[in-house]
Amino acid sequence: MLIGLALLAIMVALFLVPRLQEEVHENRPELSWYETVWRNYPELGEGTVTYEYTPLDENIITSISPLGHIFHHRDGIPGHPLPTDHTYWVSEGTEKVVGAPARGVITRILSWETTR
Amino acid sequence: MTITHTNTSKSVFWHLSELEPSVLSQAGELKSGDNPDVYIPIEAGQIIGKATGVLDFGAYDKTAILSFIHPERYGPLTRHTVCPLDYFAEPTRSFLYSKTDRGAEPRGGKIDFDQPGKLVGNWFIEGTGDSTEENRWKKPVAFVHDFLDPKYLRVSSLRKHSRPMVDCLQ
């Protein structure tokens, strides 16, 4: 009798648990684009970063364009009709090594083919 | 490539021509157009790749609130833009600023010119949506100050789907 009840309980549990998991998954709100980009990594904490290294060798940097550049196409890359949200680092040489300015985690890589 | 330093601080590099093999080996198989989330810890100064042309470098601080009237029209990073040069310690910061041609404050430049009730700033045609990849270049027009010499005013708009038209007013 007890064995039969135990087997019945196990079967009910095996049937219910996957359904509960599915319901939890279905009820989980889809992350917005903003929430996806600013996804929380608890181990990284919060706060301002201090850059320890320039991404390019200081000796080869010739000029840096500040924020706000608007421009036409450049080398086949579509331009920015609104003030640009990043800087441009012009440097000597044809193939320059790029280093991480501070400790962190690479969390996204956008890959595409280009002739540039 | 996006580097997350903390949950409120990110660096982004565009137009890297190649990834360092140690990074590439952890990135999985990449195909053109892919935009995968990855988790590759790196140390300060660690080589992450190479650039063959101009290096695009952006910094974003989630606690920085810009004066866009409609921040939702911009990408999740753009609405928190800061100048990366400001995040270097001295004397590196001054050295880097010596490489810029902007004398006005803020020395790192500015992208948020919006002022309620005034023409200055960025304008969008209603119904073009937010700044998703599909919508980001749809018919905006900007009335802004020049990025190097703010005494010059610039008007920028897209001609249909071609390149921006940039005019200079004094």
mmCIF file of N, CA and C in Angstrom, chain B residues 74-130:
data_model
loop_
_atom_site.group_PDB
_atom_site.id
_atom_site.type_symbol
_atom_site.label_atom_id
_atom_site.label_comp_id
_atom_site.label_asym_id
_atom_site.label_seq_id
_atom_site.Cartn_x
_atom_site.Cartn_y
_atom_site.Cartn_z
ATOM 1 N N TYR B 74 16.846 57.014 -28.232
ATOM 2 C CA TYR B 74 18.258 56.692 -28.423
ATOM 3 C C TYR B 74 18.538 55.285 -27.904
ATOM 4 N N GLY B 75 19.641 54.748 -28.323
ATOM 5 C CA GLY B 75 20.015 53.419 -27.881
ATOM 6 C C GLY B 75 20.313 53.398 -26.395
ATOM 7 N N PRO B 76 20.326 52.196 -25.806
ATOM 8 C CA PRO B 76 20.563 52.070 -24.360
ATOM 9 C C PRO B 76 21.900 52.640 -23.913
ATOM 10 N N LEU B 77 22.866 52.655 -24.809
ATOM 11 C CA LEU B 77 24.168 53.203 -24.430
ATOM 12 C C LEU B 77 24.224 54.709 -24.685
ATOM 13 N N THR B 78 23.748 55.133 -25.848
ATOM 14 C CA THR B 78 23.863 56.542 -26.238
ATOM 15 C C THR B 78 23.277 57.473 -25.187
ATOM 16 N N ARG B 79 22.191 57.069 -24.577
ATOM 17 C CA ARG B 79 21.543 57.967 -23.598
ATOM 18 C C ARG B 79 22.366 58.109 -22.319
ATOM 19 N N HIS B 80 23.456 57.311 -22.208
ATOM 20 C CA HIS B 80 24.335 57.416 -21.036
ATOM 21 C C HIS B 80 25.782 57.727 -21.453
ATOM 22 N N THR B 81 25.922 58.459 -22.548
ATOM 23 C CA THR B 81 27.254 58.736 -23.084
ATOM 24 C C THR B 81 28.085 59.629 -22.161
ATOM 25 N N VAL B 82 29.336 59.249 -22.011
ATOM 26 C CA VAL B 82 30.326 60.100 -21.351
ATOM 27 C C VAL B 82 31.575 60.092 -22.220
ATOM 28 N N CYS B 83 32.468 61.039 -21.974
ATOM 29 C CA CYS B 83 33.698 61.074 -22.779
ATOM 30 C C CYS B 83 34.739 60.161 -22.154
ATOM 31 N N PRO B 84 35.257 59.204 -22.902
ATOM 32 C CA PRO B 84 36.218 58.260 -22.309
ATOM 33 C C PRO B 84 37.483 58.929 -21.779
ATOM 34 N N LEU B 85 37.858 60.062 -22.353
ATOM 35 C CA LEU B 85 39.091 60.716 -21.911
ATOM 36 C C LEU B 85 39.012 61.118 -20.436
ATOM 37 N N ASP B 86 37.805 61.400 -19.980
ATOM 38 C CA ASP B 86 37.632 61.843 -18.592
ATOM 39 C C ASP B 86 37.860 60.717 -17.592
ATOM 40 N N TYR B 87 37.968 59.498 -18.067
ATOM 41 C CA TYR B 87 38.097 58.359 -17.163
ATOM 42 C C TYR B 87 39.538 57.871 -17.030
ATOM 43 N N PHE B 88 40.462 58.634 -17.636
ATOM 44 C CA PHE B 88 41.879 58.350 -17.443
ATOM 45 C C PHE B 88 42.404 59.222 -16.314
ATOM 46 N N ALA B 89 43.333 58.703 -15.570
ATOM 47 C CA ALA B 89 43.962 59.489 -14.507
ATOM 48 C C ALA B 89 45.018 60.402 -15.131
ATOM 49 N N GLU B 90 45.367 61.444 -14.412
ATOM 50 C CA GLU B 90 46.465 62.291 -14.845
ATOM 51 C C GLU B 90 47.794 61.554 -14.656
ATOM 52 N N PRO B 91 48.801 61.808 -15.473
ATOM 53 C CA PRO B 91 48.861 62.816 -16.535
ATOM 54 C C PRO B 91 48.331 62.332 -17.887
ATOM 55 N N THR B 92 47.855 61.086 -17.934
ATOM 56 C CA THR B 92 47.394 60.543 -19.219
ATOM 57 C C THR B 92 46.222 61.361 -19.775
ATOM 58 N N ARG B 93 45.318 61.773 -18.871
ATOM 59 C CA ARG B 93 44.141 62.513 -19.345
ATOM 60 C C ARG B 93 44.558 63.790 -20.081
ATOM 61 N N SER B 94 45.473 64.543 -19.492
ATOM 62 C CA SER B 94 45.915 65.788 -20.144
ATOM 63 C C SER B 94 46.641 65.505 -21.451
ATOM 64 N N PHE B 95 47.418 64.440 -21.451
ATOM 65 C CA PHE B 95 48.108 64.065 -22.696
ATOM 66 C C PHE B 95 47.090 63.777 -23.796
ATOM 67 N N LEU B 96 46.053 63.032 -23.468
ATOM 68 C CA LEU B 96 45.049 62.678 -24.477
ATOM 69 C C LEU B 96 44.278 63.915 -24.939
ATOM 70 N N TYR B 97 43.952 64.797 -24.010
ATOM 71 C CA TYR B 97 43.248 66.022 -24.406
ATOM 72 C C TYR B 97 44.125 66.910 -25.286
ATOM 73 N N SER B 98 45.430 66.800 -25.132
ATOM 74 C CA SER B 98 46.314 67.586 -26.001
ATOM 75 C C SER B 98 46.230 67.114 -27.449
ATOM 76 N N LYS B 99 45.643 65.947 -27.656
ATOM 77 C CA LYS B 99 45.492 65.401 -29.011
ATOM 78 C C LYS B 99 44.169 65.809 -29.655
ATOM 79 N N THR B 100 43.340 66.521 -28.901
ATOM 80 C CA THR B 100 42.068 66.967 -29.475
ATOM 81 C C THR B 100 42.192 68.412 -29.958
ATOM 82 N N ASP B 101 41.298 68.791 -30.847
ATOM 83 C CA ASP B 101 41.322 70.156 -31.382
ATOM 84 C C ASP B 101 40.177 70.989 -30.838
ATOM 85 N N ARG B 102 39.608 70.584 -29.721
ATOM 86 C CA ARG B 102 38.502 71.336 -29.130
ATOM 87 C C ARG B 102 39.018 72.073 -27.900
ATOM 88 N N GLY B 103 38.824 73.385 -27.877
ATOM 89 C CA GLY B 103 39.268 74.163 -26.734
ATOM 90 C C GLY B 103 38.155 74.486 -25.773
ATOM 91 N N ALA B 104 36.908 74.448 -26.260
ATOM 92 C CA ALA B 104 35.766 74.839 -25.437
ATOM 93 C C ALA B 104 35.401 73.739 -24.444
ATOM 94 N N GLU B 105 34.746 74.161 -23.376
ATOM 95 C CA GLU B 105 34.193 73.192 -22.418
ATOM 96 C C GLU B 105 32.803 72.754 -22.868
ATOM 97 N N PRO B 106 32.458 71.513 -22.629
ATOM 98 C CA PRO B 106 33.301 70.453 -22.104
ATOM 99 C C PRO B 106 34.312 69.993 -23.156
ATOM 100 N N ARG B 107 35.553 69.834 -22.735
ATOM 101 C CA ARG B 107 36.627 69.521 -23.684
ATOM 102 C C ARG B 107 36.373 68.204 -24.413
ATOM 103 N N GLY B 108 35.638 67.322 -23.795
ATOM 104 C CA GLY B 108 35.394 66.020 -24.419
ATOM 105 C C GLY B 108 34.264 66.018 -25.434
ATOM 106 N N GLY B 109 33.636 67.184 -25.621
ATOM 107 C CA GLY B 109 32.547 67.275 -26.589
ATOM 108 C C GLY B 109 31.192 67.082 -25.949
ATOM 109 N N LYS B 110 30.153 67.182 -26.791
ATOM 110 C CA LYS B 110 28.781 67.177 -26.272
ATOM 111 C C LYS B 110 27.848 66.627 -27.342
ATOM 112 N N ILE B 111 26.858 65.856 -26.928
ATOM 113 C CA ILE B 111 25.914 65.325 -27.916
ATOM 114 C C ILE B 111 24.465 65.686 -27.588
ATOM 115 N N ASP B 112 24.222 66.221 -26.403
ATOM 116 C CA ASP B 112 22.842 66.513 -25.981
ATOM 117 C C ASP B 112 22.610 68.014 -25.934
ATOM 118 N N PHE B 113 22.020 68.525 -26.998
ATOM 119 C CA PHE B 113 21.784 69.964 -27.107
ATOM 120 C C PHE B 113 20.317 70.336 -26.892
ATOM 121 N N ASP B 114 19.459 69.341 -26.708
ATOM 122 C CA ASP B 114 18.015 69.608 -26.615
ATOM 123 C C ASP B 114 17.697 70.629 -25.521
ATOM 124 N N GLN B 115 16.801 71.537 -25.863
ATOM 125 C CA GLN B 115 16.254 72.453 -24.866
ATOM 126 C C GLN B 115 14.756 72.591 -25.152
ATOM 127 N N PRO B 116 13.911 72.353 -24.145
ATOM 128 C CA PRO B 116 12.454 72.430 -24.377
ATOM 129 C C PRO B 116 12.051 73.779 -24.964
ATOM 130 N N GLY B 117 11.267 73.725 -26.021
ATOM 131 C CA GLY B 117 10.744 74.953 -26.612
ATOM 132 C C GLY B 117 11.695 75.653 -27.553
ATOM 133 N N LYS B 118 12.870 75.055 -27.782
ATOM 134 C CA LYS B 118 13.835 75.689 -28.682
ATOM 135 C C LYS B 118 14.197 74.746 -29.827
ATOM 136 N N LEU B 119 14.686 75.335 -30.897
ATOM 137 C CA LEU B 119 15.027 74.547 -32.083
ATOM 138 C C LEU B 119 16.269 73.680 -31.845
ATOM 139 N N VAL B 120 17.168 74.153 -31.047
ATOM 140 C CA VAL B 120 18.444 73.458 -30.873
ATOM 141 C C VAL B 120 18.232 72.023 -30.379
ATOM 142 N N GLY B 121 19.024 71.111 -30.959
ATOM 143 C CA GLY B 121 18.960 69.716 -30.536
ATOM 144 C C GLY B 121 18.612 68.778 -31.669
ATOM 145 N N ASN B 122 18.227 67.572 -31.309
ATOM 146 C CA ASN B 122 17.910 66.533 -32.285
ATOM 147 C C ASN B 122 16.402 66.420 -32.459
ATOM 148 N N TRP B 123 15.986 66.270 -33.719
ATOM 149 C CA TRP B 123 14.561 66.148 -34.033
ATOM 150 C C TRP B 123 14.314 64.875 -34.830
ATOM 151 N N PHE B 124 13.144 64.285 -34.606
ATOM 152 C CA PHE B 124 12.769 63.060 -35.312
ATOM 153 C C PHE B 124 11.355 63.215 -35.856
ATOM 154 N N ILE B 125 11.100 62.593 -36.994
ATOM 155 C CA ILE B 125 9.742 62.590 -37.525
ATOM 156 C C ILE B 125 8.906 61.640 -36.684
ATOM 157 N N GLU B 126 7.746 62.092 -36.278
ATOM 158 C CA GLU B 126 6.891 61.253 -35.449
ATOM 159 C C GLU B 126 6.563 59.956 -36.169
ATOM 160 N N GLY B 127 6.560 58.874 -35.425
ATOM 161 C CA GLY B 127 6.219 57.590 -36.008
ATOM 162 C C GLY B 127 7.408 56.797 -36.501
ATOM 163 N N THR B 128 8.602 57.380 -36.430
ATOM 164 C CA THR B 128 9.769 56.632 -36.892
ATOM 165 C C THR B 128 10.298 55.706 -35.816
ATOM 166 N N GLY B 129 9.693 55.726 -34.645
ATOM 167 C CA GLY B 129 10.065 54.758 -33.626
ATOM 168 C C GLY B 129 11.293 55.143 -32.848
ATOM 169 N N ASP B 130 11.707 54.209 -31.995
ATOM 170 C CA ASP B 130 12.870 54.492 -31.173
ATOM 171 C C ASP B 130 14.134 54.178 -31.960
#
